[in-house]
mmCIF file of C-alpha atoms in Angstrom:
data_model
loop_
_atom_site.group_PDB
_atom_site.id
_atom_site.type_symbol
_atom_site.label_atom_id
_atom_site.label_comp_id
_atom_site.label_asym_id
_atom_site.label_seq_id
_atom_site.Cartn_x
_atom_site.Cartn_y
_atom_site.Cartn_z
ATOM 1 C CA GLY A 1 80.890 109.649 101.300
ATOM 2 C CA GLN A 2 82.800 106.828 99.715
ATOM 3 C CA ASN A 3 81.748 103.252 99.108
ATOM 4 C CA ILE A 4 84.144 100.526 97.999
ATOM 5 C CA ASP A 5 83.093 96.945 97.302
ATOM 6 C CA GLN A 6 85.228 93.895 96.722
ATOM 7 C CA PRO A 7 84.564 90.179 97.251
ATOM 8 C CA THR A 8 85.202 88.918 100.760
ATOM 9 C CA GLU A 9 87.032 85.746 99.797
ATOM 10 C CA MET A 10 88.335 83.968 96.688
ATOM 11 C CA THR A 11 90.059 80.658 96.126
ATOM 12 C CA ALA A 12 92.465 79.842 93.297
ATOM 13 C CA THR A 13 94.961 77.154 92.327
ATOM 14 C CA GLU A 14 98.730 77.449 92.328
ATOM 15 C CA GLY A 15 99.996 78.356 88.867
ATOM 16 C CA ALA A 16 96.639 79.724 87.718
ATOM 17 C CA ILE A 17 95.352 83.284 87.158
ATOM 18 C CA VAL A 18 92.914 85.146 89.394
ATOM 19 C CA GLN A 19 91.116 88.471 88.971
ATOM 20 C CA ILE A 20 89.971 90.450 91.999
ATOM 21 C CA ASN A 21 87.353 93.092 91.248
ATOM 22 C CA CYS A 22 86.709 96.373 93.021
ATOM 23 C CA THR A 23 83.891 98.844 92.463
ATOM 24 C CA TYR A 24 83.755 102.275 94.039
ATOM 25 C CA GLN A 25 81.509 105.295 94.400
ATOM 26 C CA THR A 26 83.240 108.436 95.530
ATOM 27 C CA SER A 27 83.590 112.150 94.982
ATOM 28 C CA GLY A 28 86.973 113.775 94.480
ATOM 29 C CA PHE A 29 88.448 110.577 93.012
ATOM 30 C CA ASN A 30 92.157 110.954 92.361
ATOM 31 C CA GLY A 31 93.540 107.471 91.900
ATOM 32 C CA LEU A 32 93.150 103.882 92.989
ATOM 33 C CA PHE A 33 95.666 101.736 94.869
ATOM 34 C CA TRP A 34 95.993 98.014 95.405
ATOM 35 C CA TYR A 35 97.781 96.750 98.505
ATOM 36 C CA GLN A 36 98.678 93.254 99.658
ATOM 37 C CA GLN A 37 98.422 92.417 103.340
ATOM 38 C CA HIS A 38 99.464 89.213 105.072
ATOM 39 C CA ALA A 39 97.730 88.535 108.382
ATOM 40 C CA GLY A 40 99.040 90.752 111.173
ATOM 41 C CA GLU A 41 101.466 92.568 108.879
ATOM 42 C CA ALA A 42 101.560 95.979 107.225
ATOM 43 C CA PRO A 43 99.937 96.538 103.835
ATOM 44 C CA THR A 44 102.475 96.635 101.014
ATOM 45 C CA PHE A 45 101.995 98.618 97.808
ATOM 46 C CA LEU A 46 101.191 96.711 94.609
ATOM 47 C CA SER A 47 99.888 99.249 92.094
ATOM 48 C CA TYR A 48 98.476 102.725 91.476
ATOM 49 C CA ASN A 49 96.115 103.720 88.651
ATOM 50 C CA VAL A 50 94.946 107.259 88.044
ATOM 51 C CA LEU A 51 94.180 107.055 84.303
ATOM 52 C CA ASP A 52 91.977 104.508 82.537
ATOM 53 C CA GLY A 53 93.720 101.405 81.320
ATOM 54 C CA LEU A 54 96.003 98.601 82.342
ATOM 55 C CA GLU A 55 99.201 98.878 84.368
ATOM 56 C CA GLU A 56 101.451 95.818 84.325
ATOM 57 C CA LYS A 57 104.147 95.016 86.840
ATOM 58 C CA GLY A 58 105.580 91.511 86.646
ATOM 59 C CA ARG A 59 102.982 88.922 87.665
ATOM 60 C CA PHE A 60 100.579 91.654 88.784
ATOM 61 C CA SER A 61 98.413 93.903 86.596
ATOM 62 C CA SER A 62 95.796 96.457 87.556
ATOM 63 C CA PHE A 63 93.041 97.957 85.448
ATOM 64 C CA LEU A 64 90.954 101.083 85.972
ATOM 65 C CA SER A 65 87.778 102.416 84.360
ATOM 66 C CA ARG A 66 86.893 105.752 85.927
ATOM 67 C CA SER A 67 83.598 106.078 84.049
ATOM 68 C CA LYS A 68 82.431 102.737 85.462
ATOM 69 C CA GLY A 69 83.947 103.166 88.921
ATOM 70 C CA TYR A 70 85.662 99.817 88.448
ATOM 71 C CA SER A 71 89.091 98.324 88.897
ATOM 72 C CA TYR A 72 90.570 94.856 88.958
ATOM 73 C CA LEU A 73 93.815 93.292 90.096
ATOM 74 C CA LEU A 74 95.070 90.386 87.996
ATOM 75 C CA LEU A 75 97.537 87.935 89.491
ATOM 76 C CA LYS A 76 99.262 85.464 87.148
ATOM 77 C CA GLU A 77 101.288 82.308 87.809
ATOM 78 C CA LEU A 78 99.932 82.131 91.336
ATOM 79 C CA GLN A 79 102.292 81.058 94.096
ATOM 80 C CA MET A 80 101.453 79.839 97.597
ATOM 81 C CA LYS A 81 102.960 83.036 99.032
ATOM 82 C CA ASP A 82 100.257 85.029 97.222
ATOM 83 C CA SER A 83 97.774 83.825 99.856
ATOM 84 C CA ALA A 84 96.921 87.129 101.537
ATOM 85 C CA SER A 85 94.314 89.874 101.685
ATOM 86 C CA TYR A 86 94.189 92.292 98.765
ATOM 87 C CA LEU A 87 92.964 95.777 99.581
ATOM 88 C CA CYS A 88 91.480 98.186 97.074
ATOM 89 C CA ALA A 89 91.865 101.831 98.155
ATOM 90 C CA VAL A 90 90.668 105.075 96.620
ATOM 91 C CA ARG A 91 92.662 108.286 96.924
ATOM 92 C CA VAL A 92 90.383 111.241 97.436
ATOM 93 C CA TYR A 93 92.050 114.587 96.984
ATOM 94 C CA SER A 94 90.268 117.511 98.596
ATOM 95 C CA GLY A 95 92.829 120.258 98.023
ATOM 96 C CA GLY A 96 95.677 121.609 100.114
ATOM 97 C CA GLY A 97 97.512 118.304 100.059
ATOM 98 C CA ALA A 98 94.692 116.426 101.810
ATOM 99 C CA ASP A 99 94.602 112.895 100.459
ATOM 100 C CA GLY A 100 93.772 110.088 102.894
ATOM 101 C CA LEU A 101 92.982 106.678 101.429
ATOM 102 C CA THR A 102 89.591 105.000 101.761
ATOM 103 C CA PHE A 103 89.992 101.229 101.819
ATOM 104 C CA GLY A 104 87.656 98.434 100.904
ATOM 105 C CA LYS A 105 87.356 95.611 103.431
ATOM 106 C CA GLY A 106 89.750 93.467 101.449
ATOM 107 C CA THR A 107 89.573 90.207 99.537
ATOM 108 C CA HIS A 108 91.052 87.196 101.312
ATOM 109 C CA LEU A 109 92.731 85.106 98.596
ATOM 110 C CA ILE A 110 93.388 81.437 99.330
ATOM 111 C CA ILE A 111 95.801 79.574 97.052
ATOM 112 C CA GLN A 112 95.419 75.818 96.913
ATOM 113 C CA PRO A 113 98.118 73.398 95.661
ATOM 114 C CA ASP B 1 111.139 97.061 105.339
ATOM 115 C CA SER B 2 109.187 100.162 104.305
ATOM 116 C CA GLY B 3 111.410 102.614 106.194
ATOM 117 C CA VAL B 4 108.498 103.681 108.430
ATOM 118 C CA THR B 5 108.981 102.828 112.088
ATOM 119 C CA GLN B 6 106.370 102.551 114.820
ATOM 120 C CA THR B 7 106.650 102.050 118.548
ATOM 121 C CA PRO B 8 105.621 100.221 120.579
ATOM 122 C CA LYS B 9 104.860 97.022 118.687
ATOM 123 C CA HIS B 10 102.367 95.819 121.285
ATOM 124 C CA LEU B 11 100.482 97.673 123.994
ATOM 125 C CA ILE B 12 98.134 96.263 126.618
ATOM 126 C CA THR B 13 96.232 98.662 128.822
ATOM 127 C CA ALA B 14 93.013 99.004 130.781
ATOM 128 C CA THR B 15 89.795 100.801 129.944
ATOM 129 C CA GLY B 16 89.824 104.477 130.796
ATOM 130 C CA GLN B 17 93.570 104.813 130.313
ATOM 131 C CA ARG B 18 95.520 106.982 127.857
ATOM 132 C CA VAL B 19 98.273 105.822 125.485
ATOM 133 C CA THR B 20 100.596 107.406 122.943
ATOM 134 C CA LEU B 21 101.678 105.697 119.741
ATOM 135 C CA ARG B 22 104.736 106.951 117.895
ATOM 136 C CA CYS B 23 105.663 106.962 114.225
ATOM 137 C CA SER B 24 108.757 108.015 112.283
ATOM 138 C CA PRO B 25 108.186 108.442 108.539
ATOM 139 C CA ARG B 26 110.550 107.439 105.732
ATOM 140 C CA SER B 27 113.409 109.837 105.202
ATOM 141 C CA GLY B 28 112.191 112.711 103.016
ATOM 142 C CA ASP B 29 108.472 112.014 103.440
ATOM 143 C CA LEU B 30 106.465 115.008 104.613
ATOM 144 C CA SER B 31 103.009 113.425 104.906
ATOM 145 C CA VAL B 32 102.068 111.110 107.758
ATOM 146 C CA TYR B 33 98.779 109.213 107.948
ATOM 147 C CA TRP B 34 97.216 107.216 110.775
ATOM 148 C CA TYR B 35 94.916 104.248 110.165
ATOM 149 C CA GLN B 36 93.002 101.915 112.478
ATOM 150 C CA GLN B 37 92.374 98.300 111.502
ATOM 151 C CA SER B 38 89.887 96.176 113.381
ATOM 152 C CA LEU B 39 88.459 92.828 112.332
ATOM 153 C CA ASP B 40 84.966 94.095 111.603
ATOM 154 C CA GLN B 41 85.751 97.535 110.147
ATOM 155 C CA GLY B 42 88.780 96.939 107.977
ATOM 156 C CA LEU B 43 91.392 99.657 107.500
ATOM 157 C CA GLN B 44 89.992 103.079 108.446
ATOM 158 C CA PHE B 45 91.686 106.415 107.765
ATOM 159 C CA LEU B 46 91.979 108.527 110.908
ATOM 160 C CA ILE B 47 94.034 111.631 110.184
ATOM 161 C CA GLN B 48 96.764 113.086 107.945
ATOM 162 C CA TYR B 49 99.539 115.572 108.700
ATOM 163 C CA TYR B 50 101.717 117.317 106.160
ATOM 164 C CA ASN B 51 104.898 119.088 107.245
ATOM 165 C CA GLY B 52 103.571 119.667 110.742
ATOM 166 C CA GLU B 53 100.048 120.733 109.858
ATOM 167 C CA GLU B 54 96.814 118.786 109.938
ATOM 168 C CA ARG B 55 95.597 118.196 106.378
ATOM 169 C CA ALA B 56 92.678 115.763 106.464
ATOM 170 C CA LYS B 57 90.483 114.049 109.012
ATOM 171 C CA GLY B 58 88.729 110.750 108.584
ATOM 172 C CA ASN B 59 86.832 108.688 111.125
ATOM 173 C CA ILE B 60 88.778 109.898 114.123
ATOM 174 C CA LEU B 61 87.018 109.990 117.482
ATOM 175 C CA GLU B 62 87.144 113.107 119.663
ATOM 176 C CA ARG B 63 88.986 111.023 122.298
ATOM 177 C CA PHE B 64 91.825 110.622 119.806
ATOM 178 C CA SER B 65 94.291 113.311 118.785
ATOM 179 C CA ALA B 66 97.522 113.478 116.849
ATOM 180 C CA GLN B 67 100.363 115.818 116.062
ATOM 181 C CA GLN B 68 103.411 115.996 113.836
ATOM 182 C CA PHE B 69 106.591 117.482 115.235
ATOM 183 C CA PRO B 70 109.266 119.633 113.522
ATOM 184 C CA ASP B 71 111.438 116.540 112.936
ATOM 185 C CA LEU B 72 108.357 115.075 111.137
ATOM 186 C CA HIS B 73 107.739 112.220 113.536
ATOM 187 C CA SER B 74 104.133 111.894 114.636
ATOM 188 C CA GLU B 75 102.257 110.761 117.719
ATOM 189 C CA LEU B 76 98.713 109.468 118.036
ATOM 190 C CA ASN B 77 97.152 109.939 121.468
ATOM 191 C CA LEU B 78 94.242 107.761 122.500
ATOM 192 C CA SER B 79 92.427 108.631 125.718
ATOM 193 C CA SER B 80 89.531 107.284 127.819
ATOM 194 C CA LEU B 81 90.150 103.959 126.153
ATOM 195 C CA GLU B 82 87.288 101.551 125.559
ATOM 196 C CA LEU B 83 87.289 97.849 124.732
ATOM 197 C CA GLY B 84 86.276 98.712 121.166
ATOM 198 C CA ASP B 85 89.506 100.651 120.642
ATOM 199 C CA SER B 86 91.433 97.384 120.561
ATOM 200 C CA ALA B 87 92.886 97.246 117.055
ATOM 201 C CA LEU B 88 96.005 97.472 114.925
ATOM 202 C CA TYR B 89 97.079 101.078 114.422
ATOM 203 C CA PHE B 90 99.162 101.772 111.332
ATOM 204 C CA CYS B 91 101.134 104.818 110.416
ATOM 205 C CA ALA B 92 101.948 105.484 106.760
ATOM 206 C CA SER B 93 104.020 108.134 105.038
ATOM 207 C CA SER B 94 104.354 109.579 101.558
ATOM 208 C CA ARG B 95 106.331 112.339 99.831
ATOM 209 C CA GLY B 96 103.196 114.466 99.563
ATOM 210 C CA GLY B 97 102.978 118.012 98.295
ATOM 211 C CA ALA B 98 103.737 118.670 94.626
ATOM 212 C CA SER B 99 106.064 115.660 94.290
ATOM 213 C CA GLY B 100 103.492 113.618 92.348
ATOM 214 C CA ASP B 101 104.523 110.637 94.464
ATOM 215 C CA TYR B 102 101.361 109.498 96.241
ATOM 216 C CA GLU B 103 102.325 105.973 97.256
ATOM 217 C CA GLN B 104 101.842 105.457 100.976
ATOM 218 C CA TYR B 105 104.367 103.282 102.807
ATOM 219 C CA PHE B 106 103.053 101.568 105.912
ATOM 220 C CA GLY B 107 104.840 100.950 109.178
ATOM 221 C CA PRO B 108 104.629 97.575 110.965
ATOM 222 C CA GLY B 109 101.782 98.758 113.200
ATOM 223 C CA THR B 110 101.057 98.901 116.917
ATOM 224 C CA ARG B 111 98.694 96.266 118.269
ATOM 225 C CA LEU B 112 96.625 97.822 121.046
ATOM 226 C CA THR B 113 94.690 95.593 123.425
ATOM 227 C CA VAL B 114 92.320 97.247 125.888
ATOM 228 C CA THR B 115 91.225 95.007 128.770
#
């Protein structure tokens, strides 16, 4: 089976930097996604890592270490609109195009003025 | 707007009933995924279809079934509904296959309330 852990809730200040960690244990690992989800809305794609290292996209960066089963999402220059849940998801590929995502329970990020 | 559409947006029904949720993927996407999101369980993968065929099954109950039609839209059927089935149901789509494009785009969801 798969197990994904991330903190339940974090608080940060507008304009600051926050790092959200995710650890996973899975077989058939084939990439890790980060999604942002505002309450009652659909998850929206932030990043995808399949190789070790850092991927940067504007104010958001994501890091992956496959040997450690570890990833983090880094958010810079925080804005109030960044208050949302951040979901870590592992892509497990089992052949024949089968690749559902297994999600962590999400980290609720609260941005304070 | 992700390009994935879902209907209906809200659904209220009684225990024991059967409902059908509908999803149209983004233009060109061959894979469709269904997810259930409840407050205590988070986002759970139910089932995946690729170009009309079932590809992967997650935590889908036997009371639930799905299919993908030749025009690639998909339906999720939920029967003998229980109070615990109340949740947000999301459909997602991706290019799939050998495209190398694995990003899943989520629809706006259907909120199901079972009373």
